[in-house]
Amino acid sequence: MGDFLGYHCSVCKAEYPPTQVMYTCPLDGGNLDVVLDIKQLKQKYHVSDITSRKETSLWRYLPLLPVPLPPAEGTPLGAAGYTPVYQPLHLAEKLGMSRLWVKDESRNPTASFKDRASAVVVARAMQIGAKVIVTASTGNAGAALAGMAAAAGQKAVIFAPRSAPPAKVAQLLVYGAQVILVDGNYDQAFDLTIEASREFGWYCRNTGYNPFTAEGKKTAALEIWDQLRLADSTVTGRPLTVFVSVGDGNIISGIHKGFRDLEALGWLGQMPRLIGVQAEGSAAVANAFHAGSEIIQPVQAQTIADSISVDLPRDGVRAVRAASQTGGTYVTVKDAEILAAIADLGRVGIFAEPAGSTALAGLKKALAQGIVKPDDPVVVMNTGSGLKDVRAAMQAVREAPVIEPSMSALKKHLESVVP
Ligand SMILES: *Cc1c(COP(=O)(O)O)cnc(C)c1O
Ligand SMILES: [Zn+2]
């Protein structure tokens, strides 16, 4: 467990002690950063103390986390994170790139990036003796909390919009959470969850509200650093660029926090460039970034990528900074480009949900606009599994033909297909 000093408001810079239950800044609603005792950590650890650990989960980075290890061995809670980094050569070739990696978050226990946040929040809930954990979710955060809580024997309550994809709702129910579908959008479910957590004393995991979610999400940055050996490469030339899709902005903020922790420890050669990708129809953070502003104006979100369909991003300020402070940027993509990227990833054996393929769609746009060069080293985050939303997946591909079960029908079909 990393030495946890307290919280720091990202807006007014107020400091708060490591109080048990703390959400956003009481003064201005700003998102709170968890502050670790970097000086102490620097004295206690060397890079190799982290990179030589045996754990193949996010608990590998326990020394840099503000929670104690939960009793999770042999359970999905103990298995979150440490997802594979693929080098899809055929995709790189198609894009004309020489150094392309895809970090596949669909390989998490509940099949999305959200397991990282939920695992750390469940560990925190166990530490402080919380009886019930609640979250609002477009689906994945809820599935992750439901799954991680089930693994820990914790009670979870999930609020999701009734329009959530059926596979995600099925996951929530199968993991045994108390599921409440809200006849409204994610933003309305979010506000209701906060009211309910106050009223009933439930511990609230909401993204961009609970400071521990970003601590969980930062483990993806620690893994990129560990798996691509960013500590021992003497960096010359252009930095690593990371593409990630953005809804509430908590994943990109968490990844930024992970790299900032490493930088503060003196363990990072060069800060990677973070590029956030939003759907054109849900682009509140991208709008603020390109206006040179930290004021996030809500939109009326509309996109096929349900996991990043957000009217008012709850971690927008830090999400803007994740790009502005790393030499990154924001790009936006159309739903058709998101669907095309599902097919691109599928061709190299990676099955992404729309919000997962959005990052690759963003890379294609950034290449076309010269924002990244073909020989830049690039990591694309696939944040969620295609099995989460098969309706969208079917829109990314042509329908399969149906034939009579005979050789003549098969031959007729094969002749009719354009090679
Ligand atoms: C939640 C989610 C995102 C976006 O994360 P934010 O923290 O909301 O920006 C992207 N992709 C998937 C699959 C998600 O579930
Ligand atoms: Zn504040």
Coordinates of C-alpha atoms and ligand atoms in Angstrom, one line a residue, residues 9-14 16 25 27-30 32, ligand 2:
C9 CA -8.5 19.6 -5.2
S10 CA -7.7 19.8 -8.9
V11 CA -9.5 23.2 -9.1
C12 CA -8.8 25.3 -6.0
K13 CA -5.8 23.2 -4.8
A14 CA -7.3 22.8 -1.3
Y16 CA -7.8 17.4 2.6
C25 CA -14.2 19.2 -3.2
L27 CA -15.8 24.1 -1.8
D28 CA -16.2 24.0 -5.6
G29 CA -17.1 20.5 -6.6
G30 CA -13.7 20.0 -8.2
L32 CA -9.9 15.4 -6.0
Ligands
ZN2 ZN -11.7 22.8 -4.6

